[in-house]
XYZ file of C-alpha atoms in Angstrom:
477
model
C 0.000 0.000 0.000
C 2.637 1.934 0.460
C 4.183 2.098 -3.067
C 0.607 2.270 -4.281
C 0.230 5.360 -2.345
C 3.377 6.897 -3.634
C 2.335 6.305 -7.127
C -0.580 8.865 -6.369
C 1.741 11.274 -4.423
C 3.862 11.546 -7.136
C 1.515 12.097 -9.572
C -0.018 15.151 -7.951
C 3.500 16.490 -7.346
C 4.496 16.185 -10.618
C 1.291 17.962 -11.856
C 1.467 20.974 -9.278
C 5.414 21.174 -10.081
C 4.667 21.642 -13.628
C 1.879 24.119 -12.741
C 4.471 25.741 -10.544
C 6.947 26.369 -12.710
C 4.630 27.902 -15.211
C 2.945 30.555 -12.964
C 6.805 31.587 -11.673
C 7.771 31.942 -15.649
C 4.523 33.485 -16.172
C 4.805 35.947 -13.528
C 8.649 36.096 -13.916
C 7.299 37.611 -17.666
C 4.732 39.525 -16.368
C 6.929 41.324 -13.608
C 8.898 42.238 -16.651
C 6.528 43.553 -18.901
C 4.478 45.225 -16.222
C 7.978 47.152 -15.345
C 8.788 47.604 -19.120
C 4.748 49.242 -19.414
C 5.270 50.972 -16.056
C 8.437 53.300 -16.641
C 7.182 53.990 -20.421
C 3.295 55.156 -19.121
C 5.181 57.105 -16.604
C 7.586 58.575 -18.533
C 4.989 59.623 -20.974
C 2.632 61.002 -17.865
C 5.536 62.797 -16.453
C 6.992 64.690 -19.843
C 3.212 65.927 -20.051
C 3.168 67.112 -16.421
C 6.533 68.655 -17.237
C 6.139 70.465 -20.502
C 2.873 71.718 -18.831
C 5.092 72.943 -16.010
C 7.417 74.865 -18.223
C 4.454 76.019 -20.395
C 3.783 78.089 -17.010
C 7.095 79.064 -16.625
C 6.426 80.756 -20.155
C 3.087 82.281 -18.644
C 4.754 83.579 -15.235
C 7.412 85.247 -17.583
C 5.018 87.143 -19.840
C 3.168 87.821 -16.750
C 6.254 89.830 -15.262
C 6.790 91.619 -18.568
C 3.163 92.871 -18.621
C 3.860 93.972 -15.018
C 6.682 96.282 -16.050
C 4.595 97.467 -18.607
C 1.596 98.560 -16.191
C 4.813 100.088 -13.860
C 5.333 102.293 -17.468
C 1.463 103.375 -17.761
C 1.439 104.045 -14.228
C 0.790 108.083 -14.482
C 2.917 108.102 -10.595
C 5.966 106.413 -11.934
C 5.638 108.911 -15.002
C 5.673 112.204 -12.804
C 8.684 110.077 -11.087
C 10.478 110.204 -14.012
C 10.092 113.483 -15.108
C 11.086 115.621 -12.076
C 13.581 112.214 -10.910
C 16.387 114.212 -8.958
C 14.595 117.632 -8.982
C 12.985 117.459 -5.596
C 13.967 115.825 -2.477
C 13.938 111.679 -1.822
C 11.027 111.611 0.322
C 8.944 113.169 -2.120
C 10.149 110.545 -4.729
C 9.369 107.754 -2.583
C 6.329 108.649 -2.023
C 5.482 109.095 -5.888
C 7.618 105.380 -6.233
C 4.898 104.185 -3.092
C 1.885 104.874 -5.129
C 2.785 103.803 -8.255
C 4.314 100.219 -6.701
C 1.447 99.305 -4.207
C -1.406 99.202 -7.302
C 1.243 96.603 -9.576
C 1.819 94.518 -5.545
C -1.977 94.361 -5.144
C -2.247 93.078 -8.829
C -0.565 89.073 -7.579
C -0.607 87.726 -4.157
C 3.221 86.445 -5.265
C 4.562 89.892 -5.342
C 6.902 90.425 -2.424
C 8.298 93.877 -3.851
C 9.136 96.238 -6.092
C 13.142 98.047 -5.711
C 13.874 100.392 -8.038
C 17.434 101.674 -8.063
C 17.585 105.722 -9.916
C 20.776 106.596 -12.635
C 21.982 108.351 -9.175
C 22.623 105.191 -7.156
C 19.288 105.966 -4.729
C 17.268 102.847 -3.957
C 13.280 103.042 -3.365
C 11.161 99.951 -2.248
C 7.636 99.232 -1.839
C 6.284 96.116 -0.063
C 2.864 95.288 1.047
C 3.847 96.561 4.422
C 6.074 99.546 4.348
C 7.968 101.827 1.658
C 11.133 103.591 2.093
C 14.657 104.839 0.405
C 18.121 104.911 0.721
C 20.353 107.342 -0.519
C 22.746 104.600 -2.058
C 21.916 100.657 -2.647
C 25.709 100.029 -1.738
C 24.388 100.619 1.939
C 21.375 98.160 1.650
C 22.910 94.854 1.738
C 21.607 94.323 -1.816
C 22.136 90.536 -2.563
C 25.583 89.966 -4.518
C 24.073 89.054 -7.735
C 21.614 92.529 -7.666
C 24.634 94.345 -6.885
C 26.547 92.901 -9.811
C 24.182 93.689 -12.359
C 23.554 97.293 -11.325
C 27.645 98.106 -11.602
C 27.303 96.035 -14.812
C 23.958 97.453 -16.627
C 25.952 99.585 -19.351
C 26.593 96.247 -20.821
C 22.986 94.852 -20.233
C 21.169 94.798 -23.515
C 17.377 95.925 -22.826
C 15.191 93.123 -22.277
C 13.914 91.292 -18.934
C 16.374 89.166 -16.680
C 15.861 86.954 -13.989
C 17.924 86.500 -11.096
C 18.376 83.541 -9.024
C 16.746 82.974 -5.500
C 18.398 84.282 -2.553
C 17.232 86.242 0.471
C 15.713 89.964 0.427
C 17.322 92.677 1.109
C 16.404 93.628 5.016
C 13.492 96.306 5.304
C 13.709 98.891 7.855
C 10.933 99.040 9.617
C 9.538 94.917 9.698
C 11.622 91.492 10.575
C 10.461 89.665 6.893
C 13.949 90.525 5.224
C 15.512 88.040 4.189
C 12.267 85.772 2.540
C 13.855 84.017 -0.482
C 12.581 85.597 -3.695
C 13.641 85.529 -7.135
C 13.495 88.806 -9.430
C 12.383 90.029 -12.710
C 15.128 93.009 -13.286
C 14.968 95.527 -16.263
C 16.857 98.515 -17.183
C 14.460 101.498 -16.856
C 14.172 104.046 -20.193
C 12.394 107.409 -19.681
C 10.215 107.099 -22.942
C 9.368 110.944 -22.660
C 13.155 112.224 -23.109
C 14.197 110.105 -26.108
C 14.717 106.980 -24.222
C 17.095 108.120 -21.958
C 18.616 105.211 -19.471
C 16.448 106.173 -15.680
C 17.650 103.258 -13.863
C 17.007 99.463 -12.993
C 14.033 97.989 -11.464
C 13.765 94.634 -9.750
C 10.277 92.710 -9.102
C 10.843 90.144 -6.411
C 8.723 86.924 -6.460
C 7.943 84.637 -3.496
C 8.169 81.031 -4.577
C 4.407 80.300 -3.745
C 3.705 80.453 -7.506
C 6.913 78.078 -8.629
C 5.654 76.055 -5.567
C 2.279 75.465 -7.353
C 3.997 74.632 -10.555
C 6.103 71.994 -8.761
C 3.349 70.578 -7.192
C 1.621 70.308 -10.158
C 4.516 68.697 -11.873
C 5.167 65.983 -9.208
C 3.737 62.630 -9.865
C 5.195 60.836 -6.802
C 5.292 62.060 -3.277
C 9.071 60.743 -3.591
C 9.341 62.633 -6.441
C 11.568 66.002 -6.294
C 10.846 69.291 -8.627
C 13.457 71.604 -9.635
C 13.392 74.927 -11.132
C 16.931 75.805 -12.277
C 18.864 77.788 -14.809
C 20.813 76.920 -17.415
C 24.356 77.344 -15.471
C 23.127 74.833 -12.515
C 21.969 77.485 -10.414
C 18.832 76.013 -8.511
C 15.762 78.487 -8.368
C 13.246 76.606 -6.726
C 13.608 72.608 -4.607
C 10.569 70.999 -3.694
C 12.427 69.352 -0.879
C 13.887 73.078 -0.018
C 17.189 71.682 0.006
C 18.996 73.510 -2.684
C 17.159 76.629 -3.091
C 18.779 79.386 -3.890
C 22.192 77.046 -4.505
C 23.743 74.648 -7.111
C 22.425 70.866 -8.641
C 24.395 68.383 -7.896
C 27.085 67.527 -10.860
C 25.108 64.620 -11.787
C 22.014 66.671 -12.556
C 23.616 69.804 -14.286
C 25.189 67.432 -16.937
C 22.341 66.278 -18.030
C 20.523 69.705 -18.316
C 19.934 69.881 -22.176
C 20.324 66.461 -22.941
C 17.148 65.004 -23.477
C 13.315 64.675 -21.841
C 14.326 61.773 -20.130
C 17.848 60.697 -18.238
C 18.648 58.064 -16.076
C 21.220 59.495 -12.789
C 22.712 57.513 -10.155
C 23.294 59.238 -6.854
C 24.226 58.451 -3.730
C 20.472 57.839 -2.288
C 19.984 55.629 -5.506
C 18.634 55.465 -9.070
C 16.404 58.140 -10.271
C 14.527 59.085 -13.648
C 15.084 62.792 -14.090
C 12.535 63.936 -16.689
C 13.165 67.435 -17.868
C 11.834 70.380 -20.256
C 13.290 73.570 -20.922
C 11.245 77.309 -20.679
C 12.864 79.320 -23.593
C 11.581 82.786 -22.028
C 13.043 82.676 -18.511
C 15.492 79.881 -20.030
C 15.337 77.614 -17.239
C 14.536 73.943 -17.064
C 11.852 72.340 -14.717
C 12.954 68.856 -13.820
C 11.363 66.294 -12.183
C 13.040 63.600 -10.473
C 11.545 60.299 -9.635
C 13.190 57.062 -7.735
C 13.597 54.157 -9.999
C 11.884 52.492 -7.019
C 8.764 53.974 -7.400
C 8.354 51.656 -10.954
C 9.168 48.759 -8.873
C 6.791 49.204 -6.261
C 4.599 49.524 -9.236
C 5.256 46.734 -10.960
C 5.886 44.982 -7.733
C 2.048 45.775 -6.303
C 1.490 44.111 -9.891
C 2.945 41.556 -9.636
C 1.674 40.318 -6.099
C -1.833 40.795 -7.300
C 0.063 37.936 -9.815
C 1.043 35.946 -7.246
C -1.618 35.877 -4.812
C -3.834 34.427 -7.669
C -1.472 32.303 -9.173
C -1.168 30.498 -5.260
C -5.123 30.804 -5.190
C -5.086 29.264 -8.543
C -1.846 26.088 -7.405
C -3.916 25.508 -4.175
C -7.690 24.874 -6.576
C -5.319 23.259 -9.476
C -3.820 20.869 -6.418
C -7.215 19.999 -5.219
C -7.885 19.047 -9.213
C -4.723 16.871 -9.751
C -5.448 15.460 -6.131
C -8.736 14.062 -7.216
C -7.549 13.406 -10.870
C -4.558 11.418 -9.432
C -6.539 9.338 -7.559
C -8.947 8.519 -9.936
C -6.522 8.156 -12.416
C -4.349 5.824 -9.545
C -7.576 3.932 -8.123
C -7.578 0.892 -10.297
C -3.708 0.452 -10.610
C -3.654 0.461 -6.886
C -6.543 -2.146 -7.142
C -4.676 -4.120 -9.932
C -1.415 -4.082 -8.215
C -3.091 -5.024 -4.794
C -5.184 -8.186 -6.403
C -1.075 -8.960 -8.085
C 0.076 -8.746 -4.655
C -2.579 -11.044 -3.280
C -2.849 -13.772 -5.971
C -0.489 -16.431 -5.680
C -0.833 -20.080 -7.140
C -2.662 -21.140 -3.717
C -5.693 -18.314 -4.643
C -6.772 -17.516 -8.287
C -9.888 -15.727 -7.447
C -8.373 -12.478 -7.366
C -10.111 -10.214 -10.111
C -10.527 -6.970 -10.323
C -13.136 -4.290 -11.377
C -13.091 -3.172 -14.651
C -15.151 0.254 -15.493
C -14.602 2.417 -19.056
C -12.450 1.245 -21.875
C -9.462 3.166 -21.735
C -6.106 1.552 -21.230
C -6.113 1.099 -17.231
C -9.701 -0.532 -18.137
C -7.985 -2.545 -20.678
C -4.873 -3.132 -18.519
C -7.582 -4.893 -15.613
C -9.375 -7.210 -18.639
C -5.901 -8.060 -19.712
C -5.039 -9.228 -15.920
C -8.041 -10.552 -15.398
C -8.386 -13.040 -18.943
C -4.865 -13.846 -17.772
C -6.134 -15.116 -14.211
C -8.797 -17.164 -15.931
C -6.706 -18.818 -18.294
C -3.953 -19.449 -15.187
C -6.598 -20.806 -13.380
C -8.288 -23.060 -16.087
C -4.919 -24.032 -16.972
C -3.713 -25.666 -13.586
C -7.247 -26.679 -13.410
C -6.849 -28.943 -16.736
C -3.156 -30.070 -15.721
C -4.594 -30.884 -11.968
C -7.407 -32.962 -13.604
C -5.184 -34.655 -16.245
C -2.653 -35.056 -13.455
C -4.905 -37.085 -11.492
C -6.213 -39.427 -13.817
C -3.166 -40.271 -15.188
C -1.934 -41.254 -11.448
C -5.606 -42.741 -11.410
C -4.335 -44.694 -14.410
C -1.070 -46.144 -13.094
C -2.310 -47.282 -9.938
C -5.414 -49.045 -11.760
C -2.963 -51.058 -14.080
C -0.232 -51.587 -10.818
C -3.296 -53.120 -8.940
C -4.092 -55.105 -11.568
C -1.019 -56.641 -12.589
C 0.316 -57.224 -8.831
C -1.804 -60.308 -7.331
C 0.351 -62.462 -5.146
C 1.414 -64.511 -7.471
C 2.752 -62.318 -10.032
C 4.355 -60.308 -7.392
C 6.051 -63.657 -5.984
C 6.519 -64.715 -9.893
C 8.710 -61.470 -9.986
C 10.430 -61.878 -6.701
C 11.732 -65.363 -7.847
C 12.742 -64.039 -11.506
C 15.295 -61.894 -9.718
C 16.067 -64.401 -7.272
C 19.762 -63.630 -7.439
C 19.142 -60.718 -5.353
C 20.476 -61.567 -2.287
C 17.472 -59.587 -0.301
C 15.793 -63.111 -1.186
C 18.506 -65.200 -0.562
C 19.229 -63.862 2.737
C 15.506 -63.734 3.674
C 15.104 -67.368 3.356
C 18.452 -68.230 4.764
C 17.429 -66.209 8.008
C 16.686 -68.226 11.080
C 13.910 -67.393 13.573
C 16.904 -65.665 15.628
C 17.788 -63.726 13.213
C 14.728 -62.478 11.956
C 13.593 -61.791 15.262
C 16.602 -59.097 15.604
C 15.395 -57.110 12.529
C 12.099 -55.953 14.128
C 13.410 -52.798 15.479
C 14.402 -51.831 11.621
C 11.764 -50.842 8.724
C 11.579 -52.797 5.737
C 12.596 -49.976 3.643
C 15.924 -49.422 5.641
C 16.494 -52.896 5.700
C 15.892 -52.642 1.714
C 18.188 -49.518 1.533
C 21.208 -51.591 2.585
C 20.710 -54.227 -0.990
C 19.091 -51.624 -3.323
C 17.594 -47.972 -3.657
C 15.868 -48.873 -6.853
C 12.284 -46.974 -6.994
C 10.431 -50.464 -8.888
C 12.083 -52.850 -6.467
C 10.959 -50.658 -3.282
C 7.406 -50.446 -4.929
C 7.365 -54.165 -5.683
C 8.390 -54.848 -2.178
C 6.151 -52.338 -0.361
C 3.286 -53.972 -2.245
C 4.127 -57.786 -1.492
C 4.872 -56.644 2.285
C 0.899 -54.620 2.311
C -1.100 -57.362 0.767
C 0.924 -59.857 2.960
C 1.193 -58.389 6.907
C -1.419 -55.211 5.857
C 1.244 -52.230 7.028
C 3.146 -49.366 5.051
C 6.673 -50.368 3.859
C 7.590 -47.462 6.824
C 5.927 -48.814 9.540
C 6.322 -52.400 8.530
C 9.457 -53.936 10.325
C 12.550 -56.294 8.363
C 12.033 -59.168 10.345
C 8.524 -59.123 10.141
C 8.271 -59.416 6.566
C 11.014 -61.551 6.330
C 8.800 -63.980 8.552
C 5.674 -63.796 5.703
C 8.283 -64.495 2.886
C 9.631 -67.420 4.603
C 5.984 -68.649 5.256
C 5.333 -68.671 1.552
């Protein structure tokens, strides 16, 4: 039973084996794909997110340029320019106040207006409080403000942006020092042939670039940045690198393509990228490589979990199936086991006609024919012994028998017989007649003649019948 029982284990383990090792190939494949589909929806989602990104850049920079251009309408900042320097720098502040606070109220992302005169005098206008200095060396200007004003007889008219960094500090409040970027332009008085009246700076909060990156990012691993085209980092989702530089591995790609794969130190990342040709920066987005695994991952365990509901229904299948299948060969081998040439009556049940049905008519024909065979030799065997014993019995009568005792009457079993005295005869009753007979001959006719002369004379077996007894009957005779 034990074998039998193995048969049907290893039936059903070879069945949920194979079915094993095609779910792991077929998930193996789908894991794959899934990844392969994954990064290339993604990658496709996120240039869209990103081009729409730097399509707002585009906005926000048309935006600032229509700003400047209200500044010009403005009929305050007009009678600024035309009596700029006459009268004294209160009064011009005060004309530089009204004008500013209409363009601040325009955006909530308007942190200020500075507008430096062709004399070196600085005005400002926040939300909260307007003032002047006398020179913007003694303002703590940021480095890169300060650079462009000593610089602007080589700045071609046009807008320019300048990179993050703190605000100057305001006299009279403690928000100096908010990180802003700027829209700068050279100021032309348009009323006295276009005569150069200065530079004006617009700073920006990053709310609005905030907005844009949030828009832009995907992933809540993901990280947006806002940089221009020499590395310099406008605006960091993660507010690490405002206002500083991308790492090297991000600056070399800038300009490379949409899509680049970077390895840094915190791992593999997809940096996606598009480039704003007004303000000339590039948005980037970059997204873990690990975020596409978990994707393809969460796939692939949906995979999983119903490929192991689907082994543990397929394993109650090839359980059943095996053991139907197994059933009769356990019963055939069990009625093999149990048949032996003592029993022939083993059989076994025979149902359908495929080839286990035709394997248990096969074995059970055979045990009929086995058994009608030994049958027929049995039969035959017995009336041929039936035979033998008929003729024996009717050829040895007493006479024949003694007939065929005297025609071998040289064997000296005979002679010694009837030579014995009474003595002597007397001293072979403790031996048999057949070991008595042993000691002359061992020959099979001679023993049977003998055992029948000594029956129909003293009526005992040759091996119960004792020498000296039937020596005492022959002598008789």
């Amino acid at each position: 039973m034990r074998r039998q029982a193995k048969l049907r284990y290893r039936l059903t383990a070879m069945v949920l084996l194979l079915l094993a090792a095609t779910l792991a190939a077929v998930t193996a494949i789908t894991h794959g794909q899934s990844l392969s589909v994954i990064r290339r929806q993604a990658f496709a989602l996120n240039s869209k997110l990103v081009d729409a990104g730097a399509e707002r850049l585009e906005t926000e920079y048309s935006q600032l340029n229509s700003l400047f251009q209200s500044i010009y309408l403005n009929e305050d900042f007009k009678e600024l320019l035309r009596h700029r320097g006459s009268g004294a720098a209160y009064a011009d502040a005060a004309l530089t106040k009204a004008a500013f606070l209409s363009v601040l109220s325009s955006r909530k992302d308007l942190y200020s207006i500075i507008y430096v005169d062709e004399k070196g005098r600085l005005f400002y206008t926040t939300r909260d409080e307007a003032g002047y200095y006398d020179s913007y060396l003694s303002c703590s200007l940021p480095e890169e403000y300060v650079a462009l004003l000593e610089n602007s007889g080589d700045w071609e008219h046009g807008l320019r942006l300048m990179p993050t960094s703190g605000h100057m500090p305001l006299r009279h409040s403690h928000s100096g020092g908010t990180q802003v970027y700027a829209a700068a332009r050279r100021i032309v008085n348009t009323e006295q042939q276009f005569a150069p009246a200065g530079v004006m700076f617009i700073t920006i909060d990053l709310s609005e670039l905030g907005g844009i990156a949030g828009m832009v990012r995907a992933y809540d691993t993901a990280v947006t940045y806002i940089s221009a085209a020499d590395g310099r980092v406008i605006f960091d989702s993660s507010g690490a690198l405002t206002g500083g530089m991308l790492p090297e591995a991000l600056s070399s790609c800038l300009g490379s393509g949409p899509v680049n794969e970077v390895q840094q130190e915190s791992g593999k990342y997809i940096m996606v990228s598009s480039y704003a040709e007004g303000p000339e920066w590039y948005l980037l987005s970059l997204i873990p490589e690990s975020v596409y695994t978990a994707d393809a991952l969460s796939v692939s365990t949906v995979i999983l979990i119903t490929a192991a509901v689907a082994l543990a229904i397929a394993a109650a299948i090839a359980a059943a199936a095996s053991r139907a299948i197994s059933r009769p060969v356990e019963a055939l081998a069990e009625a093999m086991d149990s048949s032996g040439i003592e029993d022939l009556s083993q059989r076994v049940p025979v149902q359908g006609s495929d080839e286990i049905a035709r394997l248990g008519t096969s074995f059970n024909r055979l045990m009929d024919d086995l058994e009608s065979s030994i049958q027929r030799e049995y039969i035959m065997n017995l009336r041929q012994k039936d035979a033998v014993i008929r003729a024996l019995q009717a050829q040895l009568d007493p006479h024949f028998l003694y007939n065929v005792l005297q025609s071998i009457g040289s064997i000296a079993l005979v002679n010694d017989i009837k030579n014995m005295s009474d003595e002597e005869t007397h001293a072979l009753d403790d031996v048999t007649l057949e070991d008595h007979l042993n000691t002359y001959t061992t020959h099979p006719f001679v023993h049977c003649c003998v055992s029948q002369v000594g029956f129909i004379y003293c009526c005992i077996p040759e091996y119960r019948l004792s020498a000296g007894e039937f020596a005492r009957c022959l002598k008789w005779e």
